[in-house]
PDB file of C-alpha atoms in Angstrom:
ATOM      1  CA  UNK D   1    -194.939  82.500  74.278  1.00  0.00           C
ATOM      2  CA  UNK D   2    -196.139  80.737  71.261  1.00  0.00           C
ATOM      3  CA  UNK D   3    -199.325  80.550  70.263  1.00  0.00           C
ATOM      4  CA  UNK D   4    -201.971  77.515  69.538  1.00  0.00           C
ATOM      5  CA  UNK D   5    -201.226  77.397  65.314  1.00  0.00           C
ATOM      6  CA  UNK D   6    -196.939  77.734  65.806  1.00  0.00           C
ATOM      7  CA  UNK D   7    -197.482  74.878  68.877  1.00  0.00           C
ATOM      8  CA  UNK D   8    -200.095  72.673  66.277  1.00  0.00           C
ATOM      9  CA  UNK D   9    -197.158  73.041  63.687  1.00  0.00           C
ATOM     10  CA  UNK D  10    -194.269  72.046  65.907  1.00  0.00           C
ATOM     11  CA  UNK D  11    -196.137  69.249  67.036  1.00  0.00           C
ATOM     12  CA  UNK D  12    -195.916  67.947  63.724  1.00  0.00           C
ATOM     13  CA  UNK D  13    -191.918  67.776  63.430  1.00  0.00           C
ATOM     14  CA  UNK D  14    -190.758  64.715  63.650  1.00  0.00           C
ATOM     15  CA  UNK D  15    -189.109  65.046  67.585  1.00  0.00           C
ATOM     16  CA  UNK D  16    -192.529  66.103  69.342  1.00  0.00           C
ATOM     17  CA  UNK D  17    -193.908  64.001  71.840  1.00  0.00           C
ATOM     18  CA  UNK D  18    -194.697  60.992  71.581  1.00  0.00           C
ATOM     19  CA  UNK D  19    -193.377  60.283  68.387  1.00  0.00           C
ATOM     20  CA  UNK D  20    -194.574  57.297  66.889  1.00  0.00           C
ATOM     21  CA  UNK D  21    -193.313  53.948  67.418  1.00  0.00           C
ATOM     22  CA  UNK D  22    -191.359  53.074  64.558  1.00  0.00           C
ATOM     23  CA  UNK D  23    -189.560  56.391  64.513  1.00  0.00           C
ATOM     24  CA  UNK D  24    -185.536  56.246  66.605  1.00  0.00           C
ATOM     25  CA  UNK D  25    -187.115  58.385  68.526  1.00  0.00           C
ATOM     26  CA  UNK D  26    -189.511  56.029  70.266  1.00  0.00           C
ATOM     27  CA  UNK D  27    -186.467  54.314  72.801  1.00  0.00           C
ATOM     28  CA  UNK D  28    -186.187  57.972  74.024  1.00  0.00           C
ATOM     29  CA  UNK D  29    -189.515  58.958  75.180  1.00  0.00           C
ATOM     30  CA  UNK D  30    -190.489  58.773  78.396  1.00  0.00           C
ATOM     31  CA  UNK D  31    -194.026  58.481  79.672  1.00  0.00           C
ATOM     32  CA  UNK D  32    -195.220  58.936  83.323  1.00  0.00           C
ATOM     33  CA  UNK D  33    -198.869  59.719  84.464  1.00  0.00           C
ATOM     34  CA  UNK D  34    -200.142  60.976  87.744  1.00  0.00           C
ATOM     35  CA  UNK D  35    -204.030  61.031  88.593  1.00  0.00           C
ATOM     36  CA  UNK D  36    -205.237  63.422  91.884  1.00  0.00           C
ATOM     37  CA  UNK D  37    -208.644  63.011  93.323  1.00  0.00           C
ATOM     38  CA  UNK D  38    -209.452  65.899  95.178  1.00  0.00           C
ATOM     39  CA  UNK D  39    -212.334  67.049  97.624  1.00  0.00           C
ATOM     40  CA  UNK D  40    -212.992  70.562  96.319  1.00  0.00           C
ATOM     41  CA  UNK D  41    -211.211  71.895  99.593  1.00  0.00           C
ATOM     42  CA  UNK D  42    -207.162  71.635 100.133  1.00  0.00           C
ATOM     43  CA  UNK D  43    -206.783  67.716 100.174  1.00  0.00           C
ATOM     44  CA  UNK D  44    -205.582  65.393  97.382  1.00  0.00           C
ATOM     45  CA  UNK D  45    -204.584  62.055  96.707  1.00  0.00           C
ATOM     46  CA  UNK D  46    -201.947  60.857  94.586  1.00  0.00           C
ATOM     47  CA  UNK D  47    -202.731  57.725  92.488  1.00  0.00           C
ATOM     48  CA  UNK D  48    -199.713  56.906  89.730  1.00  0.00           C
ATOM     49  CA  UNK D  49    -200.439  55.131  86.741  1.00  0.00           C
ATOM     50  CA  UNK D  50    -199.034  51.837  86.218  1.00  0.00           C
ATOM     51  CA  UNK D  51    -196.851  50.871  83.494  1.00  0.00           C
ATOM     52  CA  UNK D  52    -195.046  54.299  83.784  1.00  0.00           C
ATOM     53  CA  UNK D  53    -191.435  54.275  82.058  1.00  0.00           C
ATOM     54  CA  UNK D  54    -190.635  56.740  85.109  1.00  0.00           C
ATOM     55  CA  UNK D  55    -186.928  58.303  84.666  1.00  0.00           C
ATOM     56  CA  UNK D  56    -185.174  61.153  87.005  1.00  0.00           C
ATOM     57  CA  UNK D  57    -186.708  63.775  84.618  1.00  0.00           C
ATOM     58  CA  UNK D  58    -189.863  62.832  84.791  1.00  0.00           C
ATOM     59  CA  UNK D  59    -189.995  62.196  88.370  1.00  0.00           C
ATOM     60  CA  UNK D  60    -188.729  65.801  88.963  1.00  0.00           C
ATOM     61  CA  UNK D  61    -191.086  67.505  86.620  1.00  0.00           C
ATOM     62  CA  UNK D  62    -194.046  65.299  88.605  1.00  0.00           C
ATOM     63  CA  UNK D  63    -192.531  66.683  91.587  1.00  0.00           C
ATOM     64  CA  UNK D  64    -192.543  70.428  90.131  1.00  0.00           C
ATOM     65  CA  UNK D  65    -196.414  69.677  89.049  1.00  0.00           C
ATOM     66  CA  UNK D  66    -197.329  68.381  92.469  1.00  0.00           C
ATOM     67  CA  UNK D  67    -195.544  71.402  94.372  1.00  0.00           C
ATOM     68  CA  UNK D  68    -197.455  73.695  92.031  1.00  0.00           C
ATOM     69  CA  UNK D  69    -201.037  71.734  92.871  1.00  0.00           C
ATOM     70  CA  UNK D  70    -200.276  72.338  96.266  1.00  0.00           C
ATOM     71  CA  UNK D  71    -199.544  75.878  96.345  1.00  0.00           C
ATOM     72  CA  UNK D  72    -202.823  76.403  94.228  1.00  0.00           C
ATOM     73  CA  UNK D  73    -204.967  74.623  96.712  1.00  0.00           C
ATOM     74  CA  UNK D  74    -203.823  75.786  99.854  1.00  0.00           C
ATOM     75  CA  UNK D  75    -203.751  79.324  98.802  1.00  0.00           C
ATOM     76  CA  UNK D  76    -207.176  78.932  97.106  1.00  0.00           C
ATOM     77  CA  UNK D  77    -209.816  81.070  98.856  1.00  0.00           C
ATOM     78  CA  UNK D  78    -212.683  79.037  98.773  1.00  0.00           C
ATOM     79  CA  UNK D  79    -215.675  81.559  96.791  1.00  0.00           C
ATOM     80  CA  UNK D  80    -214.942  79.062  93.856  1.00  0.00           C
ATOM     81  CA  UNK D  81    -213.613  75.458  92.932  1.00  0.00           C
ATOM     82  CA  UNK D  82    -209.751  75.766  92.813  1.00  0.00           C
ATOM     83  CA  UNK D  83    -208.352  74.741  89.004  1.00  0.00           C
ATOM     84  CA  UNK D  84    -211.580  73.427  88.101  1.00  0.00           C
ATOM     85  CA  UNK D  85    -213.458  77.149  87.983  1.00  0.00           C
ATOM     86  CA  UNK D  86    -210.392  78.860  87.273  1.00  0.00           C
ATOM     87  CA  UNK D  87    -209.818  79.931  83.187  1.00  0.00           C
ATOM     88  CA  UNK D  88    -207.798  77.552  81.741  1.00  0.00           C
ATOM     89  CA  UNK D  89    -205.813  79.544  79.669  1.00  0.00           C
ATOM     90  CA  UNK D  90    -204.130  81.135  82.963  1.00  0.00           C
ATOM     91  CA  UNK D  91    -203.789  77.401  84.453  1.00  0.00           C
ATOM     92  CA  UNK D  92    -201.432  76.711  81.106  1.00  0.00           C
ATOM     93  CA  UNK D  93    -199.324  79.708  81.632  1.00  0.00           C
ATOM     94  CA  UNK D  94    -199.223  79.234  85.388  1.00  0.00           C
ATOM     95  CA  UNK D  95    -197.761  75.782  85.065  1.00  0.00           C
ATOM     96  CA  UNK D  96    -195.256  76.513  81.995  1.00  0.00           C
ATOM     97  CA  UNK D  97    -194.289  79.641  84.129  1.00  0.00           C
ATOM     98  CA  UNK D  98    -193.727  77.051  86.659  1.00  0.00           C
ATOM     99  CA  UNK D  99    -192.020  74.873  84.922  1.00  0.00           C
ATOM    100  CA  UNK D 100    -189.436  77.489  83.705  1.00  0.00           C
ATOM    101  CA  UNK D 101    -188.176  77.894  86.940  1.00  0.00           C
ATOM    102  CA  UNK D 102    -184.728  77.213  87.149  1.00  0.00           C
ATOM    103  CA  UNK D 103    -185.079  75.053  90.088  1.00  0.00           C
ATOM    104  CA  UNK D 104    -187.159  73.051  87.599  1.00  0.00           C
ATOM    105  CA  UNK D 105    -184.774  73.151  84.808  1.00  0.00           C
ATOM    106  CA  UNK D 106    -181.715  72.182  87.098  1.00  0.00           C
ATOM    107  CA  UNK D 107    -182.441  68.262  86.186  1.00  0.00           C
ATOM    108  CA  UNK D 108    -183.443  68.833  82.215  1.00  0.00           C
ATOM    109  CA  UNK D 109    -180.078  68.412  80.733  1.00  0.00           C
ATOM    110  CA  UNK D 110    -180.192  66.305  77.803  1.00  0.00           C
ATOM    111  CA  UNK D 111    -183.969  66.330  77.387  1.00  0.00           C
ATOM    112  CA  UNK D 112    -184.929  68.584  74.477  1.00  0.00           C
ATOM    113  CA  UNK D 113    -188.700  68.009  74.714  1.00  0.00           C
ATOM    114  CA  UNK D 114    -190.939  67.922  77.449  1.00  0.00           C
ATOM    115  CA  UNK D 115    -195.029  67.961  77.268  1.00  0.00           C
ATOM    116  CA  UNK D 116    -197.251  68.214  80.019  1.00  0.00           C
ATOM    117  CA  UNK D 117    -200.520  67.394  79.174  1.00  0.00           C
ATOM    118  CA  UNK D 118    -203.494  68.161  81.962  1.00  0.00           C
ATOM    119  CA  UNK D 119    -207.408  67.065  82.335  1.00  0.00           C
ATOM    120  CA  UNK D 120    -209.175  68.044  84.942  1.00  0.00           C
ATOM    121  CA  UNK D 121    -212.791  67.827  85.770  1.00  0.00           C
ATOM    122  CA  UNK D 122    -215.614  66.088  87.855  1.00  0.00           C
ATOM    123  CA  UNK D 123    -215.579  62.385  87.936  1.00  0.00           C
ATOM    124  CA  UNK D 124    -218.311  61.474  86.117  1.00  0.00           C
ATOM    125  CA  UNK D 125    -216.290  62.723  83.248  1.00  0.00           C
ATOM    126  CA  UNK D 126    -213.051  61.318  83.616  1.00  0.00           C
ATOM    127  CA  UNK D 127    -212.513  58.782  81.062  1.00  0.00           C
ATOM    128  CA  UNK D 128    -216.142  57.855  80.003  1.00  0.00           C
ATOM    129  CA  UNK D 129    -217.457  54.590  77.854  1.00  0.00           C
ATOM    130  CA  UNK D 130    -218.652  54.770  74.219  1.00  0.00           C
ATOM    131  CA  UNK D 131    -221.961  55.408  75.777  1.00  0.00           C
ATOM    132  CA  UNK D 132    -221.101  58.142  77.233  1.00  0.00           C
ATOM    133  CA  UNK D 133    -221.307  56.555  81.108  1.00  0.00           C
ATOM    134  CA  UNK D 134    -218.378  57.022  83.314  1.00  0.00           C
ATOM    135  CA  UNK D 135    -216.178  53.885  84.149  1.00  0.00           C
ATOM    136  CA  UNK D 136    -217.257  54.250  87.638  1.00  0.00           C
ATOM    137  CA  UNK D 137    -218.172  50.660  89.471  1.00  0.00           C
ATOM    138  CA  UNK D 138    -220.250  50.722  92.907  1.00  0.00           C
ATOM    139  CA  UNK D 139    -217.148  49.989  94.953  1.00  0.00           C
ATOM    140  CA  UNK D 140    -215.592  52.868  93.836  1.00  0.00           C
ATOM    141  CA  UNK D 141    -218.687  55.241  94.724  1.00  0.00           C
ATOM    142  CA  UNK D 142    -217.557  55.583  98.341  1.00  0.00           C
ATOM    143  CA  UNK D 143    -213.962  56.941  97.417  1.00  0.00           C
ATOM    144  CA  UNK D 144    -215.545  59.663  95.187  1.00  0.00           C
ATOM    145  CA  UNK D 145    -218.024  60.502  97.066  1.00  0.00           C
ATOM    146  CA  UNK D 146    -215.401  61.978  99.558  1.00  0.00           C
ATOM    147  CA  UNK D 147    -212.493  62.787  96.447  1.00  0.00           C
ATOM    148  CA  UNK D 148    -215.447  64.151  93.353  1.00  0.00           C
ATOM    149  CA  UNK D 149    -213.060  65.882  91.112  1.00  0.00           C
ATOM    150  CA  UNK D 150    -209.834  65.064  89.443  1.00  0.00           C
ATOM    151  CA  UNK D 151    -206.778  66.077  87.610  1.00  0.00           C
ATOM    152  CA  UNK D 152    -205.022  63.743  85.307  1.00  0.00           C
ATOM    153  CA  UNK D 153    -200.786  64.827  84.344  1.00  0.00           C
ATOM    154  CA  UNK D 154    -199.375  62.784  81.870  1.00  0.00           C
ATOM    155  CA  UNK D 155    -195.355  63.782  81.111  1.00  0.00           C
ATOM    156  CA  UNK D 156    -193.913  62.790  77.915  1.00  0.00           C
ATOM    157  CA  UNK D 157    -189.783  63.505  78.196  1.00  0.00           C
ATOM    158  CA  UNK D 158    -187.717  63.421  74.563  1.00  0.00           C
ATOM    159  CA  UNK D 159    -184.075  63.563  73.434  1.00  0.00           C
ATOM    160  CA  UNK D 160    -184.056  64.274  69.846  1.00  0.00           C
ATOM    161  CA  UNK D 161    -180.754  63.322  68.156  1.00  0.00           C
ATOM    162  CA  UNK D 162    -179.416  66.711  68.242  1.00  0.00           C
ATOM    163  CA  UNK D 163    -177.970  68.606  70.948  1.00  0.00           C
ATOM    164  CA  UNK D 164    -179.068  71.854  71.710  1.00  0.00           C
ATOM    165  CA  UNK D 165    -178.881  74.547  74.909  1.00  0.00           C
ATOM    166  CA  UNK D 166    -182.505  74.588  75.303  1.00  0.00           C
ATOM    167  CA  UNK D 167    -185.432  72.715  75.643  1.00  0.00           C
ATOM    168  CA  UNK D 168    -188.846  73.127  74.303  1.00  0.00           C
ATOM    169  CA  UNK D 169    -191.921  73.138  77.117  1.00  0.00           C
ATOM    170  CA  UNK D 170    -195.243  72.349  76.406  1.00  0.00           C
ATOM    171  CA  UNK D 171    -198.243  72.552  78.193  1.00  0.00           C
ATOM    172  CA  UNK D 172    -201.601  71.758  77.190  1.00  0.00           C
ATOM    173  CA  UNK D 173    -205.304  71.883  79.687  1.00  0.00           C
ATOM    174  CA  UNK D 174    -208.185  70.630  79.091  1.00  0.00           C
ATOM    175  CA  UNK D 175    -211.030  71.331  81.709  1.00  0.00           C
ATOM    176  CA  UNK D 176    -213.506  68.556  80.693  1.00  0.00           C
ATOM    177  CA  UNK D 177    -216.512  71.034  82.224  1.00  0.00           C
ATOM    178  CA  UNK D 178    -215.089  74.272  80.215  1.00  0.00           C
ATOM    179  CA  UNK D 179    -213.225  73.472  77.065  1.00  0.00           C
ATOM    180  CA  UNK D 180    -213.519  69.472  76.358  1.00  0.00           C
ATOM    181  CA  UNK D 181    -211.483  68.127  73.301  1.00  0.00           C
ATOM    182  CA  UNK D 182    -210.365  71.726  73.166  1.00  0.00           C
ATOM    183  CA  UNK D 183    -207.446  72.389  75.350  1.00  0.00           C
ATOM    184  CA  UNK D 184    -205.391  75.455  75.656  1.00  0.00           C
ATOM    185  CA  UNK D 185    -201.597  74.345  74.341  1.00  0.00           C
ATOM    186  CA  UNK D 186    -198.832  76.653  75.355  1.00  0.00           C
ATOM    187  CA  UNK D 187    -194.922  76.109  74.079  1.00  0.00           C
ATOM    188  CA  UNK D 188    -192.094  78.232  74.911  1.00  0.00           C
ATOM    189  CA  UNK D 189    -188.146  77.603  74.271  1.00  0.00           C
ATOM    190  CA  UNK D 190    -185.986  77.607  77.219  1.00  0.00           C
ATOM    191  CA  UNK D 191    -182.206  78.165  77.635  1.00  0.00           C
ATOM    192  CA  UNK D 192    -180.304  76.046  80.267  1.00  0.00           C
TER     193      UNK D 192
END
């Protein structure tokens, strides 16, 4: 695994994800969000983001995420919130590790880069206003009354313009109660 200052220097070559939008990279990134409301028990809901560029790849590694989220909550005992009281830096590794699978990596072929970036936290922190009040209206208050807590995936996908036998995974959480504006990034090379 590599740590926090190798992934903070990587991210600074000019393939990572998302590049900006002048670079030739740009027509090759892919960008796909996911939001889950959960309960603090074993259900979830599913909300995607519109205005996702949503390819194969991304679809499957949403997929991968979503079978790993499910796994973690039903096999949760409840003595403590499931991802949101559990240390953040084992969430990263759990969900590169998951990621690394080779059922996972069956549909990467051509993608060099791929960054999975999580939030998770209560709902009166998920994306707050300048004032620091949530962007909650009243008839939304119902729905999270029953769903409180939330985990936000966005998946960036990248082909740089060189081939290679591997692909570079990163993973970075940020647990809006724990670490917020601090996230744990993880980044590990993979060969197909």
């Amino acid at each position: 695994m590599t740590t926090l200052a190798e992934v903070e220097e990587e991210i600074s070559s000019p393939c990572i994800l998302p590049p900006p939008i002048h670079s030739p990279e740009s027509m090759q990134v892919v960008h796909h969000q996911n939001t889950y409301f959960m309960d603090g028990g074993n259900r979830f809901i599913s909300l995607p983001t519109l205005g996702n560029s949503t390819t194969k790849t991304a679809s499957h590694i949403s997929r991968a995420f979503e079978e790993w989220l499910q796994q973690k909550l039903y096999k949760a005992t409840f003595d403590t919130l499931p991802i949101l009281e559990d240390s953040v830096e084992l969430l990263a590794e759990d969900v590169l590790n998951t990621l690394k699978q080779r059922s996972s990596l069956k549909s990467l072929t051509g993608v060099s880069r791929v960054y999975v970036k999580i939030r998770t936290g209560h709902i009166y922190t998920y994306h707050q206003l300048e004032d620091g009040q949530p962007l909650i209206t009243e008839d939304m208050e119902d729905f999270f009354q029953q769903f409180p807590l939330f985990i936000e995936v966005i998946i960036y996908t990248s082909i740089c313009h060189h081939t290679k036998d591997s692909l570079q995974l990163l993973v970075s959480v940020e647990n809006l109660s724990i670490n917020p504006k601090e996230p744990v990034s993880l980044s590990e090379e993979v060969s197909f």
